PDB file of C-alpha atoms and ligand atoms in Angstrom:
ATOM      1  CA  MET A  24     -48.424 -30.569 -28.380  1.00 98.00           C
ATOM      2  CA  ASP A  25     -50.667 -29.192 -25.639  1.00 98.00           C
ATOM      3  CA  ILE A  26     -53.938 -27.463 -26.386  1.00 98.00           C
ATOM      4  CA  VAL A  27     -55.149 -25.196 -23.610  1.00 98.00           C
ATOM      5  CA  ASN A  28     -57.946 -22.696 -23.354  1.00 98.00           C
ATOM      6  CA  ASN A  29     -57.287 -21.047 -20.037  1.00 97.00           C
ATOM      7  CA  ILE A  30     -54.602 -18.620 -19.000  1.00 98.00           C
ATOM      8  CA  ALA A  31     -53.719 -20.300 -15.691  1.00 98.00           C
ATOM      9  CA  LYS A  32     -52.990 -23.635 -17.423  1.00 98.00           C
ATOM     10  CA  LEU A  33     -51.024 -21.889 -20.127  1.00 98.00           C
ATOM     11  CA  GLN A  34     -48.861 -20.118 -17.571  1.00 98.00           C
ATOM     12  CA  GLY A  35     -48.259 -23.394 -15.709  1.00 97.00           C
ATOM     13  CA  LEU A  36     -46.969 -25.004 -18.919  1.00 97.00           C
ATOM     14  CA  LEU A  37     -44.710 -22.053 -19.688  1.00 97.00           C
ATOM     15  CA  LYS A  38     -43.243 -21.650 -16.201  1.00 95.00           C
ATOM     16  CA  PRO A  39     -40.176 -23.887 -16.738  1.00 93.00           C
ATOM     17  CA  HIS A  40     -39.238 -21.846 -19.820  1.00 94.00           C
ATOM     18  CA  ARG A  41     -39.597 -18.425 -18.245  1.00 93.00           C
ATOM     19  CA  GLN A  42     -36.189 -18.235 -16.504  1.00 90.00           C
ATOM     20  CA  GLU A  43     -34.124 -20.865 -18.281  1.00 90.00           C
ATOM     21  CA  GLY A  44     -35.494 -20.974 -21.812  1.00 95.00           C
ATOM     22  CA  SER A  45     -37.087 -18.694 -24.339  1.00 97.00           C
ATOM     23  CA  ILE A  46     -40.804 -18.419 -25.080  1.00 98.00           C
ATOM     24  CA  GLY A  47     -41.677 -17.786 -28.724  1.00 98.00           C
ATOM     25  CA  PHE A  48     -45.197 -16.601 -29.485  1.00 98.00           C
ATOM     26  CA  VAL A  49     -47.223 -16.454 -32.691  1.00 99.00           C
ATOM     27  CA  PRO A  50     -50.618 -14.773 -32.251  1.00 98.00           C
ATOM     28  CA  THR A  51     -53.168 -15.771 -34.914  1.00 98.00           C
ATOM     29  CA  MET A  52     -56.880 -15.764 -35.595  1.00 98.00           C
ATOM     30  CA  GLY A  53     -56.701 -19.313 -36.977  1.00 98.00           C
ATOM     31  CA  ALA A  54     -57.635 -20.405 -40.516  1.00 97.00           C
ATOM     32  CA  LEU A  55     -53.916 -20.996 -40.786  1.00 98.00           C
ATOM     33  CA  HIS A  56     -52.026 -20.898 -44.040  1.00 97.00           C
ATOM     34  CA  GLU A  57     -48.393 -21.150 -45.086  1.00 98.00           C
ATOM     35  CA  GLY A  58     -47.800 -17.524 -44.004  1.00 98.00           C
ATOM     36  CA  HIS A  59     -48.701 -18.381 -40.397  1.00 98.00           C
ATOM     37  CA  LEU A  60     -46.810 -21.670 -40.532  1.00 98.00           C
ATOM     38  CA  SER A  61     -43.642 -19.876 -41.640  1.00 98.00           C
ATOM     39  CA  LEU A  62     -43.880 -17.696 -38.498  1.00 98.00           C
ATOM     40  CA  VAL A  63     -44.351 -20.783 -36.349  1.00 98.00           C
ATOM     41  CA  ARG A  64     -41.344 -22.534 -37.891  1.00 98.00           C
ATOM     42  CA  GLU A  65     -39.226 -19.434 -37.262  1.00 98.00           C
ATOM     43  CA  ALA A  66     -40.379 -19.393 -33.619  1.00 98.00           C
ATOM     44  CA  VAL A  67     -39.698 -23.125 -33.187  1.00 98.00           C
ATOM     45  CA  LYS A  68     -36.160 -22.693 -34.566  1.00 98.00           C
ATOM     46  CA  ASN A  69     -35.297 -19.922 -32.116  1.00 98.00           C
ATOM     47  CA  ASN A  70     -37.039 -20.693 -28.822  1.00 98.00           C
ATOM     48  CA  SER A  71     -37.246 -23.502 -26.282  1.00 97.00           C
ATOM     49  CA  VAL A  72     -41.043 -23.424 -26.408  1.00 98.00           C
ATOM     50  CA  THR A  73     -43.451 -22.071 -29.020  1.00 98.00           C
ATOM     51  CA  VAL A  74     -47.003 -20.959 -28.279  1.00 98.00           C
ATOM     52  CA  VAL A  75     -49.532 -20.258 -31.037  1.00 99.00           C
ATOM     53  CA  SER A  76     -52.741 -18.507 -30.042  1.00 98.00           C
ATOM     54  CA  ILE A  77     -55.868 -19.071 -32.097  1.00 98.00           C
ATOM     55  CA  TYR A  78     -58.520 -16.539 -31.265  1.00 98.00           C
ATOM     56  CA  VAL A  79     -60.816 -14.543 -33.531  1.00 98.00           C
ATOM     57  CA  ASN A  80     -60.822 -11.289 -31.626  1.00 98.00           C
ATOM     58  CA  PRO A  81     -64.230  -9.587 -31.906  1.00 98.00           C
ATOM     59  CA  THR A  82     -63.017  -6.157 -30.763  1.00 98.00           C
ATOM     60  CA  GLN A  83     -60.849  -5.616 -33.841  1.00 98.00           C
ATOM     61  CA  PHE A  84     -63.670  -6.117 -36.364  1.00 97.00           C
ATOM     62  CA  ASN A  85     -65.323  -2.848 -37.298  1.00 92.00           C
ATOM     63  CA  ASP A  86     -67.642  -4.741 -39.646  1.00 92.00           C
ATOM     64  CA  LYS A  87     -69.874  -7.367 -38.000  1.00 95.00           C
ATOM     65  CA  SER A  88     -70.380  -9.293 -41.268  1.00 94.00           C
ATOM     66  CA  ASP A  89     -66.583  -9.591 -41.648  1.00 94.00           C
ATOM     67  CA  LEU A  90     -66.429 -11.123 -38.143  1.00 97.00           C
ATOM     68  CA  ASP A  91     -69.326 -13.501 -38.895  1.00 96.00           C
ATOM     69  CA  ARG A  92     -67.822 -14.799 -42.105  1.00 94.00           C
ATOM     70  CA  TYR A  93     -64.218 -15.002 -40.803  1.00 95.00           C
ATOM     71  CA  PRO A  94     -63.107 -18.617 -41.491  1.00 96.00           C
ATOM     72  CA  ARG A  95     -62.749 -20.925 -38.473  1.00 97.00           C
ATOM     73  CA  ASP A  96     -61.529 -24.534 -38.485  1.00 97.00           C
ATOM     74  CA  LEU A  97     -59.732 -25.415 -35.260  1.00 98.00           C
ATOM     75  CA  GLN A  98     -59.308 -29.127 -36.082  1.00 98.00           C
ATOM     76  CA  ARG A  99     -57.586 -28.321 -39.361  1.00 98.00           C
ATOM     77  CA  ASP A 100     -55.371 -25.734 -37.615  1.00 98.00           C
ATOM     78  CA  ILE A 101     -54.370 -28.298 -34.968  1.00 98.00           C
ATOM     79  CA  LYS A 102     -53.364 -30.811 -37.668  1.00 98.00           C
ATOM     80  CA  LEU A 103     -51.247 -28.200 -39.448  1.00 98.00           C
ATOM     81  CA  LEU A 104     -49.559 -27.038 -36.249  1.00 98.00           C
ATOM     82  CA  LYS A 105     -48.670 -30.595 -35.198  1.00 98.00           C
ATOM     83  CA  LYS A 106     -46.363 -30.777 -38.211  1.00 98.00           C
ATOM     84  CA  THR A 107     -44.473 -27.577 -37.339  1.00 98.00           C
ATOM     85  CA  GLY A 108     -43.055 -28.465 -33.920  1.00 98.00           C
ATOM     86  CA  CYS A 109     -45.380 -26.012 -32.133  1.00 98.00           C
ATOM     87  CA  ASP A 110     -45.529 -26.922 -28.420  1.00 98.00           C
ATOM     88  CA  VAL A 111     -48.658 -25.205 -27.157  1.00 98.00           C
ATOM     89  CA  ILE A 112     -51.873 -24.009 -28.789  1.00 98.00           C
ATOM     90  CA  PHE A 113     -53.724 -21.414 -26.752  1.00 98.00           C
ATOM     91  CA  SER A 114     -57.318 -21.324 -27.944  1.00 98.00           C
ATOM     92  CA  PRO A 115     -59.309 -19.278 -25.431  1.00 98.00           C
ATOM     93  CA  SER A 116     -63.025 -18.474 -25.333  1.00 98.00           C
ATOM     94  CA  ASP A 117     -64.382 -14.918 -25.480  1.00 98.00           C
ATOM     95  CA  ARG A 118     -65.075 -15.151 -21.762  1.00 98.00           C
ATOM     96  CA  GLU A 119     -61.469 -16.101 -21.018  1.00 98.00           C
ATOM     97  CA  MET A 120     -60.104 -13.130 -22.962  1.00 98.00           C
ATOM     98  CA  TYR A 121     -62.840 -10.646 -22.061  1.00 98.00           C
ATOM     99  CA  PRO A 122     -64.322 -11.601 -18.665  1.00 98.00           C
ATOM    100  CA  GLU A 123     -65.376  -7.937 -18.595  1.00 98.00           C
ATOM    101  CA  PRO A 124     -65.717  -5.537 -21.520  1.00 97.00           C
ATOM    102  CA  ASP A 125     -62.376  -3.969 -22.320  1.00 98.00           C
ATOM    103  CA  ASN A 126     -62.840  -0.198 -22.286  1.00 98.00           C
ATOM    104  CA  ARG A 127     -59.193   0.699 -22.726  1.00 98.00           C
ATOM    105  CA  LYS A 128     -58.421   3.280 -25.385  1.00 98.00           C
ATOM    106  CA  PHE A 129     -54.961   3.180 -26.903  1.00 98.00           C
ATOM    107  CA  ASP A 130     -53.321   6.163 -28.498  1.00 98.00           C
ATOM    108  CA  PHE A 131     -51.169   5.153 -31.421  1.00 98.00           C
ATOM    109  CA  GLY A 132     -50.886   8.749 -32.623  1.00 98.00           C
ATOM    110  CA  ALA A 133     -50.507   9.376 -36.336  1.00 98.00           C
ATOM    111  CA  LEU A 134     -49.783   5.679 -36.970  1.00 98.00           C
ATOM    112  CA  GLU A 135     -53.477   4.865 -36.627  1.00 98.00           C
ATOM    113  CA  THR A 136     -55.047   7.745 -38.543  1.00 97.00           C
ATOM    114  CA  VAL A 137     -54.024   6.503 -41.996  1.00 98.00           C
ATOM    115  CA  MET A 138     -54.749   3.505 -44.234  1.00 98.00           C
ATOM    116  CA  GLU A 139     -56.253   0.615 -42.216  1.00 98.00           C
ATOM    117  CA  GLY A 140     -56.851   2.918 -39.259  1.00 98.00           C
ATOM    118  CA  LYS A 141     -58.704   5.405 -41.444  1.00 98.00           C
ATOM    119  CA  TYR A 142     -60.851   2.838 -43.264  1.00 97.00           C
ATOM    120  CA  ARG A 143     -61.422   0.488 -40.322  1.00 97.00           C
ATOM    121  CA  PRO A 144     -62.232   2.759 -37.384  1.00 96.00           C
ATOM    122  CA  GLY A 145     -61.523   1.102 -34.034  1.00 97.00           C
ATOM    123  CA  HIS A 146     -59.614  -1.776 -35.639  1.00 98.00           C
ATOM    124  CA  PHE A 147     -56.239  -0.960 -34.121  1.00 98.00           C
ATOM    125  CA  ASN A 148     -57.707  -0.249 -30.719  1.00 98.00           C
ATOM    126  CA  GLY A 149     -59.085  -3.798 -30.800  1.00 98.00           C
ATOM    127  CA  VAL A 150     -55.713  -5.133 -31.945  1.00 98.00           C
ATOM    128  CA  GLY A 151     -54.056  -3.250 -29.060  1.00 98.00           C
ATOM    129  CA  GLN A 152     -56.544  -4.718 -26.582  1.00 98.00           C
ATOM    130  CA  ILE A 153     -56.087  -8.319 -27.623  1.00 98.00           C
ATOM    131  CA  VAL A 154     -52.341  -8.225 -28.247  1.00 99.00           C
ATOM    132  CA  SER A 155     -51.728  -6.657 -24.820  1.00 98.00           C
ATOM    133  CA  LYS A 156     -53.959  -9.295 -23.186  1.00 98.00           C
ATOM    134  CA  LEU A 157     -52.149 -12.070 -25.047  1.00 98.00           C
ATOM    135  CA  PHE A 158     -48.738 -10.650 -24.111  1.00 98.00           C
ATOM    136  CA  ASP A 159     -49.893 -10.470 -20.460  1.00 98.00           C
ATOM    137  CA  ALA A 160     -50.989 -14.116 -20.641  1.00 98.00           C
ATOM    138  CA  VAL A 161     -47.992 -15.572 -22.498  1.00 98.00           C
ATOM    139  CA  ILE A 162     -45.264 -13.091 -21.463  1.00 98.00           C
ATOM    140  CA  PRO A 163     -43.199 -14.118 -24.491  1.00 98.00           C
ATOM    141  CA  HIS A 164     -39.526 -13.408 -25.056  1.00 98.00           C
ATOM    142  CA  LYS A 165     -40.115 -13.122 -28.799  1.00 98.00           C
ATOM    143  CA  ALA A 166     -43.325 -12.548 -30.760  1.00 98.00           C
ATOM    144  CA  TYR A 167     -43.604 -13.125 -34.509  1.00 98.00           C
ATOM    145  CA  PHE A 168     -45.725 -11.009 -36.857  1.00 98.00           C
ATOM    146  CA  GLY A 169     -46.085 -11.105 -40.633  1.00 98.00           C
ATOM    147  CA  LEU A 170     -45.109  -8.091 -42.718  1.00 98.00           C
ATOM    148  CA  LYS A 171     -48.298  -8.463 -44.716  1.00 98.00           C
ATOM    149  CA  ASP A 172     -49.983  -6.517 -41.922  1.00 98.00           C
ATOM    150  CA  PHE A 173     -47.404  -3.778 -42.296  1.00 98.00           C
ATOM    151  CA  GLN A 174     -49.316  -1.112 -40.354  1.00 98.00           C
ATOM    152  CA  GLN A 175     -50.259  -3.568 -37.599  1.00 98.00           C
ATOM    153  CA  LEU A 176     -46.571  -4.304 -37.107  1.00 98.00           C
ATOM    154  CA  ALA A 177     -45.813  -0.583 -36.565  1.00 98.00           C
ATOM    155  CA  ILE A 178     -48.757  -0.326 -34.144  1.00 98.00           C
ATOM    156  CA  ILE A 179     -47.556  -3.349 -32.173  1.00 98.00           C
ATOM    157  CA  LYS A 180     -44.013  -1.990 -31.945  1.00 98.00           C
ATOM    158  CA  LYS A 181     -45.491   1.219 -30.511  1.00 98.00           C
ATOM    159  CA  LEU A 182     -47.652  -0.748 -28.066  1.00 98.00           C
ATOM    160  CA  VAL A 183     -44.586  -2.659 -26.885  1.00 98.00           C
ATOM    161  CA  SER A 184     -42.585   0.515 -26.449  1.00 98.00           C
ATOM    162  CA  ASP A 185     -45.417   2.491 -24.766  1.00 98.00           C
ATOM    163  CA  LEU A 186     -46.262  -0.314 -22.325  1.00 97.00           C
ATOM    164  CA  ASN A 187     -42.663  -1.488 -21.848  1.00 98.00           C
ATOM    165  CA  TYR A 188     -43.321  -5.105 -22.718  1.00 98.00           C
ATOM    166  CA  PRO A 189     -40.070  -7.081 -22.438  1.00 97.00           C
ATOM    167  CA  VAL A 190     -40.637  -8.766 -25.783  1.00 98.00           C
ATOM    168  CA  GLU A 191     -38.684  -8.731 -29.017  1.00 98.00           C
ATOM    169  CA  ILE A 192     -40.950  -8.241 -32.031  1.00 98.00           C
ATOM    170  CA  VAL A 193     -39.757 -10.348 -34.966  1.00 98.00           C
ATOM    171  CA  PRO A 194     -41.122  -9.240 -38.365  1.00 98.00           C
ATOM    172  CA  CYS A 195     -41.398 -12.033 -40.953  1.00 98.00           C
ATOM    173  CA  ALA A 196     -41.576 -11.818 -44.752  1.00 98.00           C
ATOM    174  CA  ILE A 197     -44.854 -11.974 -46.662  1.00 98.00           C
ATOM    175  CA  VAL A 198     -45.540 -15.455 -48.048  1.00 98.00           C
ATOM    176  CA  ARG A 199     -47.175 -15.501 -51.472  1.00 98.00           C
ATOM    177  CA  GLU A 200     -49.051 -17.968 -53.631  1.00 98.00           C
ATOM    178  CA  SER A 201     -47.264 -18.977 -56.853  1.00 98.00           C
ATOM    179  CA  ASP A 202     -49.229 -16.295 -58.736  1.00 98.00           C
ATOM    180  CA  GLY A 203     -48.098 -13.604 -56.279  1.00 98.00           C
ATOM    181  CA  LEU A 204     -51.259 -13.241 -54.176  1.00 98.00           C
ATOM    182  CA  ALA A 205     -50.240 -12.575 -50.564  1.00 98.00           C
ATOM    183  CA  MET A 206     -51.418 -15.432 -48.351  1.00 98.00           C
ATOM    184  CA  SER A 207     -54.344 -14.487 -46.125  1.00 98.00           C
ATOM    185  CA  SER A 208     -57.050 -16.371 -44.257  1.00 96.00           C
ATOM    186  CA  ARG A 209     -59.593 -14.301 -46.190  1.00 96.00           C
ATOM    187  CA  ASN A 210     -58.373 -15.719 -49.538  1.00 97.00           C
ATOM    188  CA  GLU A 211     -60.404 -18.860 -48.940  1.00 95.00           C
ATOM    189  CA  LEU A 212     -63.551 -16.702 -49.029  1.00 96.00           C
ATOM    190  CA  LEU A 213     -62.834 -15.536 -52.600  1.00 98.00           C
ATOM    191  CA  SER A 214     -65.090 -16.867 -55.352  1.00 98.00           C
ATOM    192  CA  PRO A 215     -63.152 -18.682 -58.124  1.00 98.00           C
ATOM    193  CA  GLU A 216     -63.597 -15.619 -60.337  1.00 98.00           C
ATOM    194  CA  MET A 217     -62.277 -13.230 -57.679  1.00 98.00           C
ATOM    195  CA  ARG A 218     -59.422 -15.596 -56.815  1.00 98.00           C
ATOM    196  CA  LYS A 219     -58.340 -15.483 -60.449  1.00 98.00           C
ATOM    197  CA  ALA A 220     -58.478 -11.693 -60.458  1.00 98.00           C
ATOM    198  CA  ALA A 221     -56.762 -11.137 -57.081  1.00 98.00           C
ATOM    199  CA  PRO A 222     -53.073 -11.471 -58.188  1.00 98.00           C
ATOM    200  CA  PHE A 223     -53.617  -8.161 -60.020  1.00 98.00           C
ATOM    201  CA  VAL A 224     -53.023  -6.514 -56.632  1.00 98.00           C
ATOM    202  CA  TYR A 225     -49.466  -7.869 -56.426  1.00 98.00           C
ATOM    203  CA  GLN A 226     -48.836  -7.227 -60.145  1.00 98.00           C
ATOM    204  CA  THR A 227     -49.791  -3.596 -59.512  1.00 98.00           C
ATOM    205  CA  LEU A 228     -47.342  -3.332 -56.607  1.00 98.00           C
ATOM    206  CA  LYS A 229     -44.546  -4.863 -58.691  1.00 98.00           C
ATOM    207  CA  ASP A 230     -45.288  -2.426 -61.466  1.00 97.00           C
ATOM    208  CA  VAL A 231     -45.178   0.437 -58.933  1.00 98.00           C
ATOM    209  CA  SER A 232     -41.825  -0.830 -57.676  1.00 96.00           C
ATOM    210  CA  GLY A 233     -40.442  -0.842 -61.233  1.00 95.00           C
ATOM    211  CA  LYS A 234     -41.543   2.753 -61.798  1.00 95.00           C
ATOM    212  CA  SER A 235     -40.705   4.125 -58.374  1.00 93.00           C
ATOM    213  CA  LYS A 236     -37.190   5.248 -59.240  1.00 89.00           C
ATOM    214  CA  SER A 237     -38.073   6.998 -62.469  1.00 91.00           C
ATOM    215  CA  HIS A 238     -41.647   8.288 -62.088  1.00 95.00           C
ATOM    216  CA  PRO A 239     -43.038  10.919 -59.716  1.00 96.00           C
ATOM    217  CA  ILE A 240     -45.246   9.534 -56.965  1.00 97.00           C
ATOM    218  CA  SER A 241     -48.221  11.615 -58.131  1.00 97.00           C
ATOM    219  CA  SER A 242     -48.205   9.927 -61.541  1.00 97.00           C
ATOM    220  CA  ILE A 243     -47.680   6.459 -60.013  1.00 98.00           C
ATOM    221  CA  LYS A 244     -50.738   7.034 -57.808  1.00 98.00           C
ATOM    222  CA  ALA A 245     -52.820   8.296 -60.712  1.00 98.00           C
ATOM    223  CA  ASN A 246     -51.869   5.206 -62.760  1.00 98.00           C
ATOM    224  CA  VAL A 247     -52.836   2.835 -59.952  1.00 98.00           C
ATOM    225  CA  LYS A 248     -56.202   4.583 -59.540  1.00 98.00           C
ATOM    226  CA  GLN A 249     -56.832   4.351 -63.268  1.00 98.00           C
ATOM    227  CA  ALA A 250     -55.777   0.688 -63.445  1.00 98.00           C
ATOM    228  CA  PHE A 251     -58.398  -0.215 -60.841  1.00 98.00           C
ATOM    229  CA  LYS A 252     -61.028   2.027 -62.419  1.00 98.00           C
ATOM    230  CA  ASN A 253     -60.525  -0.010 -65.579  1.00 98.00           C
ATOM    231  CA  HIS A 254     -60.655  -3.315 -63.721  1.00 98.00           C
ATOM    232  CA  GLU A 255     -63.968  -5.138 -63.984  1.00 97.00           C
ATOM    233  CA  LEU A 256     -63.858  -6.940 -60.646  1.00 98.00           C
ATOM    234  CA  LEU A 257     -61.496  -5.310 -58.184  1.00 98.00           C
ATOM    235  CA  GLU A 258     -62.237  -2.042 -56.407  1.00 98.00           C
ATOM    236  CA  LEU A 259     -59.428   0.069 -54.951  1.00 98.00           C
ATOM    237  CA  GLU A 260     -59.955   1.350 -51.411  1.00 98.00           C
ATOM    238  CA  TYR A 261     -56.604   3.062 -50.994  1.00 98.00           C
ATOM    239  CA  PHE A 262     -53.122   3.105 -52.430  1.00 98.00           C
ATOM    240  CA  GLU A 263     -50.375   4.948 -50.559  1.00 98.00           C
ATOM    241  CA  ILE A 264     -46.598   5.207 -50.604  1.00 98.00           C
ATOM    242  CA  VAL A 265     -45.593   5.741 -46.992  1.00 98.00           C
ATOM    243  CA  ASN A 266     -42.533   6.349 -44.862  1.00 97.00           C
ATOM    244  CA  ASP A 267     -41.780   3.016 -43.139  1.00 97.00           C
ATOM    245  CA  PHE A 268     -41.442   4.581 -39.703  1.00 96.00           C
ATOM    246  CA  THR A 269     -44.108   7.295 -39.612  1.00 97.00           C
ATOM    247  CA  LEU A 270     -46.528   5.572 -42.029  1.00 98.00           C
ATOM    248  CA  GLN A 271     -47.309   9.003 -43.451  1.00 98.00           C
ATOM    249  CA  SER A 272     -47.785   9.375 -47.162  1.00 98.00           C
ATOM    250  CA  ILE A 273     -44.762  10.774 -49.008  1.00 96.00           C
ATOM    251  CA  ASP A 274     -44.760  12.961 -52.120  1.00 93.00           C
ATOM    252  CA  GLU A 275     -41.222  12.243 -53.212  1.00 92.00           C
ATOM    253  CA  MET A 276     -38.858   9.303 -52.959  1.00 90.00           C
ATOM    254  CA  HIS A 277     -35.603   9.825 -51.077  1.00 88.00           C
ATOM    255  CA  PRO A 278     -32.927   7.145 -51.478  1.00 85.00           C
ATOM    256  CA  LYS A 279     -32.210   7.217 -47.745  1.00 87.00           C
ATOM    257  CA  THR A 280     -35.818   7.041 -46.516  1.00 89.00           C
ATOM    258  CA  ALA A 281     -37.266   3.553 -46.442  1.00 95.00           C
ATOM    259  CA  CYS A 282     -40.752   3.545 -47.910  1.00 97.00           C
ATOM    260  CA  THR A 283     -43.429   1.037 -48.760  1.00 98.00           C
ATOM    261  CA  ALA A 284     -46.324   0.938 -51.210  1.00 98.00           C
ATOM    262  CA  CYS A 285     -49.506  -0.156 -49.395  1.00 98.00           C
ATOM    263  CA  ILE A 286     -52.806  -1.118 -50.943  1.00 98.00           C
ATOM    264  CA  ALA A 287     -56.305  -2.232 -49.939  1.00 98.00           C
ATOM    265  CA  VAL A 288     -58.706  -3.628 -52.502  1.00 98.00           C
ATOM    266  CA  PHE A 289     -62.189  -5.118 -52.457  1.00 98.00           C
ATOM    267  CA  ALA A 290     -62.690  -8.323 -54.396  1.00 98.00           C
ATOM    268  CA  GLY A 291     -66.475  -8.418 -54.088  1.00 97.00           C
ATOM    269  CA  LYS A 292     -67.109  -8.346 -50.340  1.00 95.00           C
ATOM    270  CA  ILE A 293     -63.637  -9.617 -49.475  1.00 96.00           C
ATOM    271  CA  ARG A 294     -61.058  -7.046 -48.557  1.00 97.00           C
ATOM    272  CA  LEU A 295     -57.444  -7.738 -49.511  1.00 98.00           C
ATOM    273  CA  ILE A 296     -54.389  -5.825 -48.331  1.00 98.00           C
ATOM    274  CA  ASP A 297     -50.820  -6.057 -49.545  1.00 98.00           C
ATOM    275  CA  ASN A 298     -47.619  -4.030 -49.579  1.00 98.00           C
ATOM    276  CA  PHE A 299     -44.222  -3.858 -51.239  1.00 98.00           C
ATOM    277  CA  GLN A 300     -41.031  -2.346 -49.862  1.00 97.00           C
ATOM    278  CA  LEU A 301     -39.737   0.126 -52.460  1.00 96.00           C
ATOM    279  CA  ASN A 302     -36.195   1.076 -51.529  1.00 81.00           C
ATOM    280  CA  SER A 303     -34.790  -1.506 -49.161  1.00 65.00           C
TER     281      SER A 303
HETATM  282  O1  PAF B 408     -52.827 -10.444 -37.350  1.00 77.84           O
HETATM  283  C1  PAF B 408     -53.739 -11.070 -36.786  1.00 77.84           C
HETATM  284  O2  PAF B 408     -54.068 -12.208 -37.153  1.00 77.84           O
HETATM  285  C2  PAF B 408     -54.444 -10.424 -35.619  1.00 77.84           C
HETATM  286  O3  PAF B 408     -54.617  -9.060 -35.825  1.00 77.84           O
HETATM  287  C3  PAF B 408     -53.770 -10.702 -34.267  1.00 77.84           C
HETATM  288  C4  PAF B 408     -52.395 -10.087 -34.199  1.00 77.84           C
HETATM  289  C5  PAF B 408     -53.686 -12.205 -34.045  1.00 77.84           C
HETATM  290  C6  PAF B 408     -54.611 -10.101 -33.152  1.00 77.84           C
HETATM  291  O4  PAF B 408     -55.895 -10.640 -33.112  1.00 77.84           O
END
């Protein structure tokens, strides 16, 4: 496994695979967990070379304290990746990725005005900046993204279509802990008390799924709000049931329209997001 931190070296390593093979790419911000490793294994299975980037991208953090406390442990990540069959780790510096400030403004339309986009202003612009830079550096045939970041996936598909990147976006299932908590690098920041409370987020989504065919959306939403009001530790930021393609909130379920329940919750200072497909 090669570990490189500059784009020229990375491109040299990938050159033989560009025409003949297939370059699989898994972008990450490190602090890897089983969710990331499942993406890497999928990439390894389906490509002649797999690149994993590890870079905590400052431009996508709207909250400086979130950036400061974001977990980083490159040596541990390297050990984990060695076991997956990953071929190349790309771990650039800020200067490598942003030799100059990136002033580009992306327009993701209505996809970015809701949920994460609404509560984390500028977040998706930062995601657009770094993902486009990483795609320019790696020029992957296939790029793997977890469905846990459901809105990010829609944003990235739009980025790829708007900028005509010749890359196939491969969505991968959410990986959960045995108690249902969606795996996330931020989980390791939870206090033991908050960690114990956190699976309530998934339990809520499962409950919503159970009721979604028989209860109106307005009453489902009211119940979720109340459940978190009654909860001693977790604070609801938003709960929405959205159309999978437009990401706009829906008022009624239609059997033919794919929709997903999306939630963001604060467990103390740690923000957790999760989602559950309702009518797949
Ligand atoms: O999903 C993430 O970890 C990040 O948003 C990504 C795609 C690696 C960009 O920094």
